[in-house]
Amino acid sequence: MHTQPQITPDALRQSAARTFDIEIQALQALRGRLDGRFEQAVRLILDCPGRVVVTGIGKSGHVARKIAATLASTGTPAFFMHAAEAIHGDLGMLTGQDILLAISYSGSAQELITIISVAKRMGTRIIAMTGHDDSELARSADLTLDAAVDHEACPLNLAPTASTTAALVLGDAIAVACLEARGFNRDDFARSHPGGALGRRLLTSVADVMRSGAALPRVAPDTLIPDALTEMSSKGMGMTIVLDQDRPVGIFTDGDLRRMIAQHGDIRALPVSAGMTHHPRTIAAKAPAIEAATIMDAHKLNQMLVLDADGLLLGALHMHDLLAAKVI
């Protein structure tokens, strides 16, 4: 019966450190070898009238799937085609208008060689990503990207580790370069990520979350403190908006109330204007809600007013509203 060796915590940490070091060195070497072929690959993809079809098998297939997903989510139409499935019918996904990005570290995966022979007859442009420039895959491609590493992080130099990291980062570099060249922005990113927490953060606007109309606490500057407190309590925002002829001139918050009591003691006969916060921070209704959350967090605010282009009141935000909408 095989006995598992006892490994100390220090030995485990040293193993992790070696893996990090080997893979970091592989990426640094890869960066140092960047040349005109990378630019050519990016330009081929930018000029492609079809889609980028990323293919691979084994560990390279897993990397190819991730690269395809990153390209597609950052403005480059792309999808993953499993090499084994491709030679049994899925090759019908590929057209002569597409670019085939074939990933194989050895450059000798027979499934990819078969796919490439068919793709060449269709007129599909082929970019190979491999660790062997002299491989059959490299020789068959229109353009080859060098993803070679000196050594795998695996102590046996067998399990794909540093090589898959290198291929993954090279794919990310292509996606980001294409993103920047296309001028892909936050709005574009939001359109391709409508679901989940990321979609909510990017797509939710201030107008979607703000309170408006009768839900807003409002008083005039000469309103006495007791009446202002009644308005604050009825609307549950921890503040009231102070309006002069329908134009906001300040807000009166729980914090303002505490400061007035500390300064004046009995404040029942004082108007709300005597203790309000002048020139409160405001935001536009069309701004992303996450922008409002960032501002409120940076300035330790619980409330923010929403104004139109003429400075008139449209609504107000409370930090609880942003939490309830799962923006933060």
mmCIF file of C-alpha atoms in Angstrom:
data_model
loop_
_atom_site.group_PDB
_atom_site.id
_atom_site.type_symbol
_atom_site.label_atom_id
_atom_site.label_comp_id
_atom_site.label_asym_id
_atom_site.label_seq_id
_atom_site.Cartn_x
_atom_site.Cartn_y
_atom_site.Cartn_z
ATOM 1 C CA MET A 1 0.000 0.000 0.000
ATOM 2 C CA HIS A 2 1.333 3.388 -0.995
ATOM 3 C CA THR A 3 2.117 5.621 1.980
ATOM 4 C CA GLN A 4 1.552 9.319 1.489
ATOM 5 C CA PRO A 5 4.644 11.297 2.482
ATOM 6 C CA GLN A 6 4.350 13.796 5.297
ATOM 7 C CA ILE A 7 4.844 17.350 4.011
ATOM 8 C CA THR A 8 5.454 20.228 6.368
ATOM 9 C CA PRO A 9 3.628 23.572 6.041
ATOM 10 C CA ASP A 10 6.942 25.209 5.101
ATOM 11 C CA ALA A 11 7.445 22.707 2.314
ATOM 12 C CA LEU A 12 3.969 23.414 0.955
ATOM 13 C CA ARG A 13 4.592 27.158 0.936
ATOM 14 C CA GLN A 14 7.965 26.642 -0.749
ATOM 15 C CA SER A 15 6.264 24.524 -3.415
ATOM 16 C CA ALA A 16 3.734 27.293 -4.044
ATOM 17 C CA ALA A 17 6.510 29.890 -4.213
ATOM 18 C CA ARG A 18 8.393 27.797 -6.788
ATOM 19 C CA THR A 19 5.270 27.532 -8.921
ATOM 20 C CA PHE A 20 4.717 31.284 -8.745
ATOM 21 C CA ASP A 21 8.370 31.971 -9.606
ATOM 22 C CA ILE A 22 8.430 29.599 -12.583
ATOM 23 C CA GLU A 23 5.201 30.943 -14.045
ATOM 24 C CA ILE A 24 6.181 34.590 -13.458
ATOM 25 C CA GLN A 25 9.513 33.955 -15.195
ATOM 26 C CA ALA A 26 7.659 32.312 -18.091
ATOM 27 C CA LEU A 27 5.448 35.378 -18.503
ATOM 28 C CA GLN A 28 8.414 37.747 -18.298
ATOM 29 C CA ALA A 29 10.183 35.756 -21.015
ATOM 30 C CA LEU A 30 7.013 35.791 -23.118
ATOM 31 C CA ARG A 31 6.777 39.556 -22.753
ATOM 32 C CA GLY A 32 10.373 39.917 -23.870
ATOM 33 C CA ARG A 33 9.664 37.958 -27.073
ATOM 34 C CA LEU A 34 6.687 40.065 -28.193
ATOM 35 C CA ASP A 35 7.301 41.091 -31.784
ATOM 36 C CA GLY A 36 5.529 42.164 -34.943
ATOM 37 C CA ARG A 37 3.612 38.902 -35.124
ATOM 38 C CA PHE A 38 1.478 39.970 -32.169
ATOM 39 C CA GLU A 39 0.534 43.195 -33.959
ATOM 40 C CA GLN A 40 -0.252 41.229 -37.126
ATOM 41 C CA ALA A 41 -2.497 38.861 -35.197
ATOM 42 C CA VAL A 42 -4.430 41.738 -33.635
ATOM 43 C CA ARG A 43 -4.854 43.458 -37.004
ATOM 44 C CA LEU A 44 -6.079 40.215 -38.609
ATOM 45 C CA ILE A 45 -8.698 39.897 -35.881
ATOM 46 C CA LEU A 46 -9.760 43.556 -36.103
ATOM 47 C CA ASP A 47 -10.170 43.268 -39.877
ATOM 48 C CA CYS A 48 -11.977 39.920 -39.718
ATOM 49 C CA PRO A 49 -15.453 40.127 -41.343
ATOM 50 C CA GLY A 50 -16.536 36.963 -39.531
ATOM 51 C CA ARG A 51 -15.779 35.634 -36.084
ATOM 52 C CA VAL A 52 -12.745 34.344 -34.229
ATOM 53 C CA VAL A 53 -13.123 30.588 -33.787
ATOM 54 C CA VAL A 54 -10.820 29.428 -30.997
ATOM 55 C CA THR A 55 -9.994 25.731 -30.881
ATOM 56 C CA GLY A 56 -7.875 23.317 -28.892
ATOM 57 C CA ILE A 57 -7.993 19.992 -27.095
ATOM 58 C CA GLY A 58 -7.021 18.834 -23.628
ATOM 59 C CA LYS A 59 -5.653 21.570 -21.367
ATOM 60 C CA SER A 60 -5.194 23.808 -24.405
ATOM 61 C CA GLY A 61 -8.907 23.331 -25.069
ATOM 62 C CA HIS A 62 -9.755 24.687 -21.636
ATOM 63 C CA VAL A 63 -7.540 27.697 -22.302
ATOM 64 C CA ALA A 64 -9.115 28.160 -25.746
ATOM 65 C CA ARG A 65 -12.600 28.183 -24.240
ATOM 66 C CA LYS A 66 -11.621 30.939 -21.800
ATOM 67 C CA ILE A 67 -9.911 33.030 -24.501
ATOM 68 C CA ALA A 68 -13.008 32.784 -26.713
ATOM 69 C CA ALA A 69 -15.202 33.907 -23.816
ATOM 70 C CA THR A 70 -12.918 36.870 -23.068
ATOM 71 C CA LEU A 71 -12.862 37.959 -26.709
ATOM 72 C CA ALA A 72 -16.642 37.715 -27.014
ATOM 73 C CA SER A 73 -17.260 39.701 -23.819
ATOM 74 C CA THR A 74 -14.904 42.512 -24.840
ATOM 75 C CA GLY A 75 -16.192 43.346 -28.297
ATOM 76 C CA THR A 76 -14.659 40.682 -30.565
ATOM 77 C CA PRO A 77 -17.225 38.177 -31.888
ATOM 78 C CA ALA A 78 -15.795 34.772 -30.989
ATOM 79 C CA PHE A 79 -16.712 31.274 -29.895
ATOM 80 C CA PHE A 80 -14.992 28.066 -28.820
ATOM 81 C CA MET A 81 -14.938 24.997 -31.054
ATOM 82 C CA HIS A 82 -13.803 21.754 -29.413
ATOM 83 C CA ALA A 83 -11.236 20.136 -31.692
ATOM 84 C CA ALA A 84 -12.500 16.570 -31.188
ATOM 85 C CA GLU A 85 -16.127 17.574 -31.813
ATOM 86 C CA ALA A 86 -15.089 19.641 -34.819
ATOM 87 C CA ILE A 87 -13.823 16.658 -36.775
ATOM 88 C CA HIS A 88 -17.122 14.891 -36.117
ATOM 89 C CA GLY A 89 -19.438 17.578 -37.462
ATOM 90 C CA ASP A 90 -18.878 20.813 -35.549
ATOM 91 C CA LEU A 91 -16.474 22.038 -38.224
ATOM 92 C CA GLY A 92 -19.627 23.246 -39.959
ATOM 93 C CA MET A 93 -19.422 26.211 -37.552
ATOM 94 C CA LEU A 94 -16.389 27.529 -39.433
ATOM 95 C CA THR A 95 -16.602 29.713 -42.544
ATOM 96 C CA GLY A 96 -14.092 31.254 -44.914
ATOM 97 C CA GLN A 97 -14.858 34.666 -43.387
ATOM 98 C CA ASP A 98 -13.660 33.602 -39.953
ATOM 99 C CA ILE A 99 -10.262 33.462 -38.299
ATOM 100 C CA LEU A 100 -9.227 30.188 -36.703
ATOM 101 C CA LEU A 101 -7.112 30.602 -33.559
ATOM 102 C CA ALA A 102 -5.642 27.141 -32.965
ATOM 103 C CA ILE A 103 -3.920 26.467 -29.635
ATOM 104 C CA SER A 104 -1.587 23.520 -29.086
ATOM 105 C CA TYR A 105 1.638 23.704 -27.122
ATOM 106 C CA SER A 106 3.222 20.778 -28.968
ATOM 107 C CA GLY A 107 1.778 21.910 -32.281
ATOM 108 C CA SER A 108 1.177 18.273 -33.187
ATOM 109 C CA ALA A 109 -2.358 17.544 -31.941
ATOM 110 C CA GLN A 110 -3.804 15.526 -34.801
ATOM 111 C CA GLU A 111 -7.312 16.882 -34.339
ATOM 112 C CA LEU A 112 -6.008 20.414 -34.932
ATOM 113 C CA ILE A 113 -3.942 19.348 -37.934
ATOM 114 C CA THR A 114 -7.074 17.837 -39.492
ATOM 115 C CA ILE A 115 -9.107 20.982 -38.768
ATOM 116 C CA ILE A 116 -6.438 23.214 -40.282
ATOM 117 C CA SER A 117 -6.290 21.228 -43.506
ATOM 118 C CA VAL A 118 -10.027 21.741 -43.986
ATOM 119 C CA ALA A 119 -9.871 25.397 -42.918
ATOM 120 C CA LYS A 120 -7.141 26.158 -45.449
ATOM 121 C CA ARG A 121 -9.290 24.765 -48.269
ATOM 122 C CA MET A 122 -12.109 27.069 -47.125
ATOM 123 C CA GLY A 123 -9.840 30.106 -47.221
ATOM 124 C CA THR A 124 -10.035 30.660 -43.463
ATOM 125 C CA ARG A 125 -7.099 32.618 -42.041
ATOM 126 C CA ILE A 126 -5.264 30.653 -39.350
ATOM 127 C CA ILE A 127 -3.376 31.919 -36.305
ATOM 128 C CA ALA A 128 -1.469 29.283 -34.370
ATOM 129 C CA MET A 129 -0.508 29.666 -30.717
ATOM 130 C CA THR A 130 2.155 27.095 -29.894
ATOM 131 C CA GLY A 131 5.360 26.459 -28.014
ATOM 132 C CA HIS A 132 7.087 24.987 -31.086
ATOM 133 C CA ASP A 133 7.697 27.236 -34.079
ATOM 134 C CA ASP A 134 8.857 24.258 -36.138
ATOM 135 C CA SER A 135 5.746 22.145 -35.508
ATOM 136 C CA GLU A 136 3.285 21.045 -38.166
ATOM 137 C CA LEU A 137 0.700 23.416 -36.711
ATOM 138 C CA ALA A 138 3.086 26.367 -36.971
ATOM 139 C CA ARG A 139 4.081 25.504 -40.533
ATOM 140 C CA SER A 140 0.444 25.236 -41.626
ATOM 141 C CA ALA A 141 -0.734 28.520 -40.102
ATOM 142 C CA ASP A 142 -0.751 31.938 -41.737
ATOM 143 C CA LEU A 143 0.724 33.391 -38.552
ATOM 144 C CA THR A 144 2.305 31.805 -35.476
ATOM 145 C CA LEU A 145 2.413 33.258 -31.973
ATOM 146 C CA ASP A 146 5.275 32.008 -29.821
ATOM 147 C CA ALA A 147 3.969 30.716 -26.457
ATOM 148 C CA ALA A 148 7.028 28.651 -25.496
ATOM 149 C CA VAL A 149 8.166 28.258 -21.879
ATOM 150 C CA ASP A 150 11.505 26.976 -20.572
ATOM 151 C CA HIS A 151 10.022 24.697 -17.962
ATOM 152 C CA GLU A 152 6.660 23.678 -16.573
ATOM 153 C CA ALA A 153 5.954 24.392 -12.918
ATOM 154 C CA CYS A 154 5.291 20.670 -12.563
ATOM 155 C CA PRO A 155 8.511 19.166 -11.073
ATOM 156 C CA LEU A 156 8.262 16.326 -13.608
ATOM 157 C CA ASN A 157 8.038 18.934 -16.408
ATOM 158 C CA LEU A 158 4.987 17.081 -17.685
ATOM 159 C CA ALA A 159 1.719 18.634 -16.463
ATOM 160 C CA PRO A 160 0.810 21.750 -18.483
ATOM 161 C CA THR A 161 1.185 24.600 -15.974
ATOM 162 C CA ALA A 162 3.503 27.404 -17.039
ATOM 163 C CA SER A 163 2.620 26.708 -20.681
ATOM 164 C CA THR A 164 -1.128 27.037 -20.133
ATOM 165 C CA THR A 165 -0.590 30.219 -18.119
ATOM 166 C CA ALA A 166 1.483 31.653 -20.971
ATOM 167 C CA ALA A 167 -1.189 30.789 -23.545
ATOM 168 C CA LEU A 168 -3.931 32.216 -21.355
ATOM 169 C CA VAL A 169 -2.100 35.511 -20.813
ATOM 170 C CA LEU A 170 -1.243 35.774 -24.498
ATOM 171 C CA GLY A 171 -4.939 35.349 -25.266
ATOM 172 C CA ASP A 172 -5.836 38.018 -22.713
ATOM 173 C CA ALA A 173 -3.277 40.349 -24.313
ATOM 174 C CA ILE A 174 -4.926 39.864 -27.712
ATOM 175 C CA ALA A 175 -8.401 40.513 -26.275
ATOM 176 C CA VAL A 176 -7.329 43.672 -24.441
ATOM 177 C CA ALA A 177 -5.427 45.026 -27.453
ATOM 178 C CA CYS A 178 -8.536 44.502 -29.605
ATOM 179 C CA LEU A 179 -10.718 46.086 -26.924
ATOM 180 C CA GLU A 180 -8.557 49.197 -26.829
ATOM 181 C CA ALA A 181 -8.289 49.409 -30.616
ATOM 182 C CA ARG A 182 -12.088 49.252 -30.957
ATOM 183 C CA GLY A 183 -12.646 51.918 -28.292
ATOM 184 C CA PHE A 184 -14.756 49.438 -26.333
ATOM 185 C CA ASN A 185 -16.189 51.273 -23.297
ATOM 186 C CA ARG A 186 -18.239 50.678 -20.143
ATOM 187 C CA ASP A 187 -21.540 50.918 -22.019
ATOM 188 C CA ASP A 188 -20.376 48.311 -24.534
ATOM 189 C CA PHE A 189 -19.245 46.080 -21.675
ATOM 190 C CA ALA A 190 -22.608 46.467 -19.949
ATOM 191 C CA ARG A 191 -24.492 45.361 -23.067
ATOM 192 C CA SER A 192 -22.592 42.078 -23.132
ATOM 193 C CA HIS A 193 -22.968 41.496 -19.364
ATOM 194 C CA PRO A 194 -26.671 42.152 -18.642
ATOM 195 C CA GLY A 195 -27.031 39.417 -16.031
ATOM 196 C CA GLY A 196 -25.826 38.964 -12.478
ATOM 197 C CA ALA A 197 -24.101 41.383 -10.150
ATOM 198 C CA LEU A 198 -21.817 42.792 -12.843
ATOM 199 C CA GLY A 199 -24.747 43.569 -15.107
ATOM 200 C CA ARG A 200 -26.629 45.300 -12.305
ATOM 201 C CA ARG A 201 -23.637 47.458 -11.465
ATOM 202 C CA LEU A 202 -23.088 48.540 -15.053
ATOM 203 C CA LEU A 203 -26.675 48.876 -16.262
ATOM 204 C CA THR A 204 -28.475 50.365 -13.251
ATOM 205 C CA SER A 205 -28.732 54.147 -13.430
ATOM 206 C CA VAL A 206 -29.436 56.638 -10.674
ATOM 207 C CA ALA A 207 -32.929 57.155 -12.135
ATOM 208 C CA ASP A 208 -33.656 53.442 -11.621
ATOM 209 C CA VAL A 209 -32.913 53.637 -7.891
ATOM 210 C CA MET A 210 -33.717 57.176 -6.731
ATOM 211 C CA ARG A 211 -36.800 58.187 -4.747
ATOM 212 C CA SER A 212 -38.990 60.870 -6.285
ATOM 213 C CA GLY A 213 -42.333 62.647 -6.054
ATOM 214 C CA ALA A 214 -44.259 62.230 -2.813
ATOM 215 C CA ALA A 215 -41.535 59.964 -1.390
ATOM 216 C CA LEU A 216 -39.181 62.926 -1.056
ATOM 217 C CA PRO A 217 -38.999 64.858 2.239
ATOM 218 C CA ARG A 218 -39.227 68.595 1.510
ATOM 219 C CA VAL A 219 -39.375 71.752 3.614
ATOM 220 C CA ALA A 220 -38.908 75.494 3.075
ATOM 221 C CA PRO A 221 -35.883 77.308 4.582
ATOM 222 C CA ASP A 222 -38.031 78.987 7.264
ATOM 223 C CA THR A 223 -39.588 75.717 8.468
ATOM 224 C CA LEU A 224 -39.091 75.298 12.208
ATOM 225 C CA ILE A 225 -37.021 72.359 13.393
ATOM 226 C CA PRO A 226 -39.932 70.390 14.962
ATOM 227 C CA ASP A 227 -41.869 70.533 11.675
ATOM 228 C CA ALA A 228 -38.748 69.548 9.718
ATOM 229 C CA LEU A 229 -38.278 66.539 12.002
ATOM 230 C CA THR A 230 -41.883 65.480 11.372
ATOM 231 C CA GLU A 231 -41.230 65.555 7.611
ATOM 232 C CA MET A 232 -37.978 63.649 8.020
ATOM 233 C CA SER A 233 -39.633 60.951 10.117
ATOM 234 C CA SER A 234 -42.532 60.493 7.713
ATOM 235 C CA LYS A 235 -40.291 59.872 4.685
ATOM 236 C CA GLY A 236 -37.591 57.760 6.346
ATOM 237 C CA MET A 237 -34.531 59.105 4.527
ATOM 238 C CA GLY A 238 -32.717 60.489 7.562
ATOM 239 C CA MET A 239 -32.858 63.956 6.033
ATOM 240 C CA THR A 240 -35.124 66.504 4.426
ATOM 241 C CA ILE A 241 -34.469 68.576 1.315
ATOM 242 C CA VAL A 242 -34.620 72.335 1.841
ATOM 243 C CA LEU A 243 -36.255 74.050 -1.146
ATOM 244 C CA ASP A 244 -36.489 77.740 -1.994
ATOM 245 C CA GLN A 245 -39.001 78.257 -4.814
ATOM 246 C CA ASP A 246 -38.627 74.612 -5.879
ATOM 247 C CA ARG A 247 -34.858 74.900 -6.097
ATOM 248 C CA PRO A 248 -32.731 72.923 -3.586
ATOM 249 C CA VAL A 249 -30.650 75.163 -1.339
ATOM 250 C CA GLY A 250 -29.535 72.518 1.123
ATOM 251 C CA ILE A 251 -30.393 69.400 3.082
ATOM 252 C CA PHE A 252 -30.992 68.908 6.776
ATOM 253 C CA THR A 253 -29.760 65.561 8.104
ATOM 254 C CA ASP A 254 -29.665 63.662 11.369
ATOM 255 C CA GLY A 255 -26.060 64.802 11.677
ATOM 256 C CA ASP A 256 -27.055 68.437 11.246
ATOM 257 C CA LEU A 257 -29.652 67.973 13.994
ATOM 258 C CA ARG A 258 -27.068 66.622 16.434
ATOM 259 C CA ARG A 259 -24.681 69.490 15.676
ATOM 260 C CA MET A 260 -27.424 72.086 16.230
ATOM 261 C CA ILE A 261 -28.373 70.585 19.598
ATOM 262 C CA ALA A 262 -24.730 70.569 20.672
ATOM 263 C CA GLN A 263 -24.363 74.230 19.676
ATOM 264 C CA HIS A 264 -27.724 75.762 20.683
ATOM 265 C CA GLY A 265 -29.332 73.390 23.142
ATOM 266 C CA ASP A 266 -33.031 74.186 22.682
ATOM 267 C CA ILE A 267 -33.538 74.409 18.908
ATOM 268 C CA ARG A 268 -37.329 74.250 18.725
ATOM 269 C CA ALA A 269 -37.689 77.909 17.718
ATOM 270 C CA LEU A 270 -34.952 77.827 15.078
ATOM 271 C CA PRO A 271 -35.592 77.465 11.323
ATOM 272 C CA VAL A 272 -34.096 74.536 9.457
ATOM 273 C CA SER A 273 -31.931 76.962 7.442
ATOM 274 C CA ALA A 274 -29.932 77.717 10.606
ATOM 275 C CA GLY A 275 -28.380 74.255 10.606
ATOM 276 C CA MET A 276 -28.777 72.811 7.135
ATOM 277 C CA THR A 277 -25.914 71.602 4.966
ATOM 278 C CA HIS A 278 -25.441 74.093 2.143
ATOM 279 C CA HIS A 279 -24.433 72.977 -1.365
ATOM 280 C CA PRO A 280 -24.955 69.221 -0.840
ATOM 281 C CA ARG A 281 -23.428 66.835 -3.334
ATOM 282 C CA THR A 282 -25.632 66.064 -6.316
ATOM 283 C CA ILE A 283 -25.673 63.721 -9.296
ATOM 284 C CA ALA A 284 -27.500 63.428 -12.627
ATOM 285 C CA ALA A 285 -30.324 60.932 -13.060
ATOM 286 C CA LYS A 286 -28.665 59.275 -16.063
ATOM 287 C CA ALA A 287 -25.394 58.630 -14.197
ATOM 288 C CA PRO A 288 -24.597 54.998 -13.315
ATOM 289 C CA ALA A 289 -25.834 54.108 -9.844
ATOM 290 C CA ILE A 290 -22.411 52.644 -9.059
ATOM 291 C CA GLU A 291 -20.952 56.122 -9.632
ATOM 292 C CA ALA A 292 -23.288 57.532 -6.989
ATOM 293 C CA ALA A 293 -22.298 54.723 -4.617
ATOM 294 C CA THR A 294 -18.611 55.470 -5.164
ATOM 295 C CA ILE A 295 -19.088 59.187 -4.424
ATOM 296 C CA MET A 296 -21.220 58.516 -1.353
ATOM 297 C CA ASP A 297 -18.731 56.016 0.004
ATOM 298 C CA ALA A 298 -15.751 58.318 -0.602
ATOM 299 C CA HIS A 299 -17.397 61.249 1.192
ATOM 300 C CA LYS A 300 -19.168 59.161 3.860
ATOM 301 C CA LEU A 301 -22.619 60.285 2.726
ATOM 302 C CA ASN A 302 -25.895 58.504 3.347
ATOM 303 C CA GLN A 303 -27.938 60.697 1.012
ATOM 304 C CA MET A 304 -27.460 62.483 -2.295
ATOM 305 C CA LEU A 305 -29.741 64.736 -4.342
ATOM 306 C CA VAL A 306 -30.530 64.098 -8.003
ATOM 307 C CA LEU A 307 -30.863 67.242 -10.143
ATOM 308 C CA ASP A 308 -31.604 67.959 -13.793
ATOM 309 C CA ALA A 309 -29.412 70.061 -16.088
ATOM 310 C CA ASP A 310 -31.057 73.257 -14.799
ATOM 311 C CA GLY A 311 -30.391 72.439 -11.154
ATOM 312 C CA LEU A 312 -33.991 71.486 -10.382
ATOM 313 C CA LEU A 313 -34.815 68.591 -8.082
ATOM 314 C CA LEU A 314 -35.610 65.232 -9.685
ATOM 315 C CA GLY A 315 -35.094 62.887 -6.758
ATOM 316 C CA ALA A 316 -32.832 61.712 -3.976
ATOM 317 C CA LEU A 317 -30.762 58.637 -3.183
ATOM 318 C CA HIS A 318 -30.181 56.892 0.113
ATOM 319 C CA MET A 319 -27.349 54.404 0.560
ATOM 320 C CA HIS A 320 -29.963 51.826 1.589
ATOM 321 C CA ASP A 321 -31.557 52.180 -1.857
ATOM 322 C CA LEU A 322 -28.287 51.214 -3.518
ATOM 323 C CA LEU A 323 -27.902 48.256 -1.183
ATOM 324 C CA ALA A 324 -31.462 47.105 -1.836
ATOM 325 C CA ALA A 325 -30.861 47.287 -5.602
ATOM 326 C CA LYS A 326 -27.703 45.195 -5.117
ATOM 327 C CA VAL A 327 -25.608 47.847 -6.810
ATOM 328 C CA ILE A 328 -23.149 47.538 -3.926
#
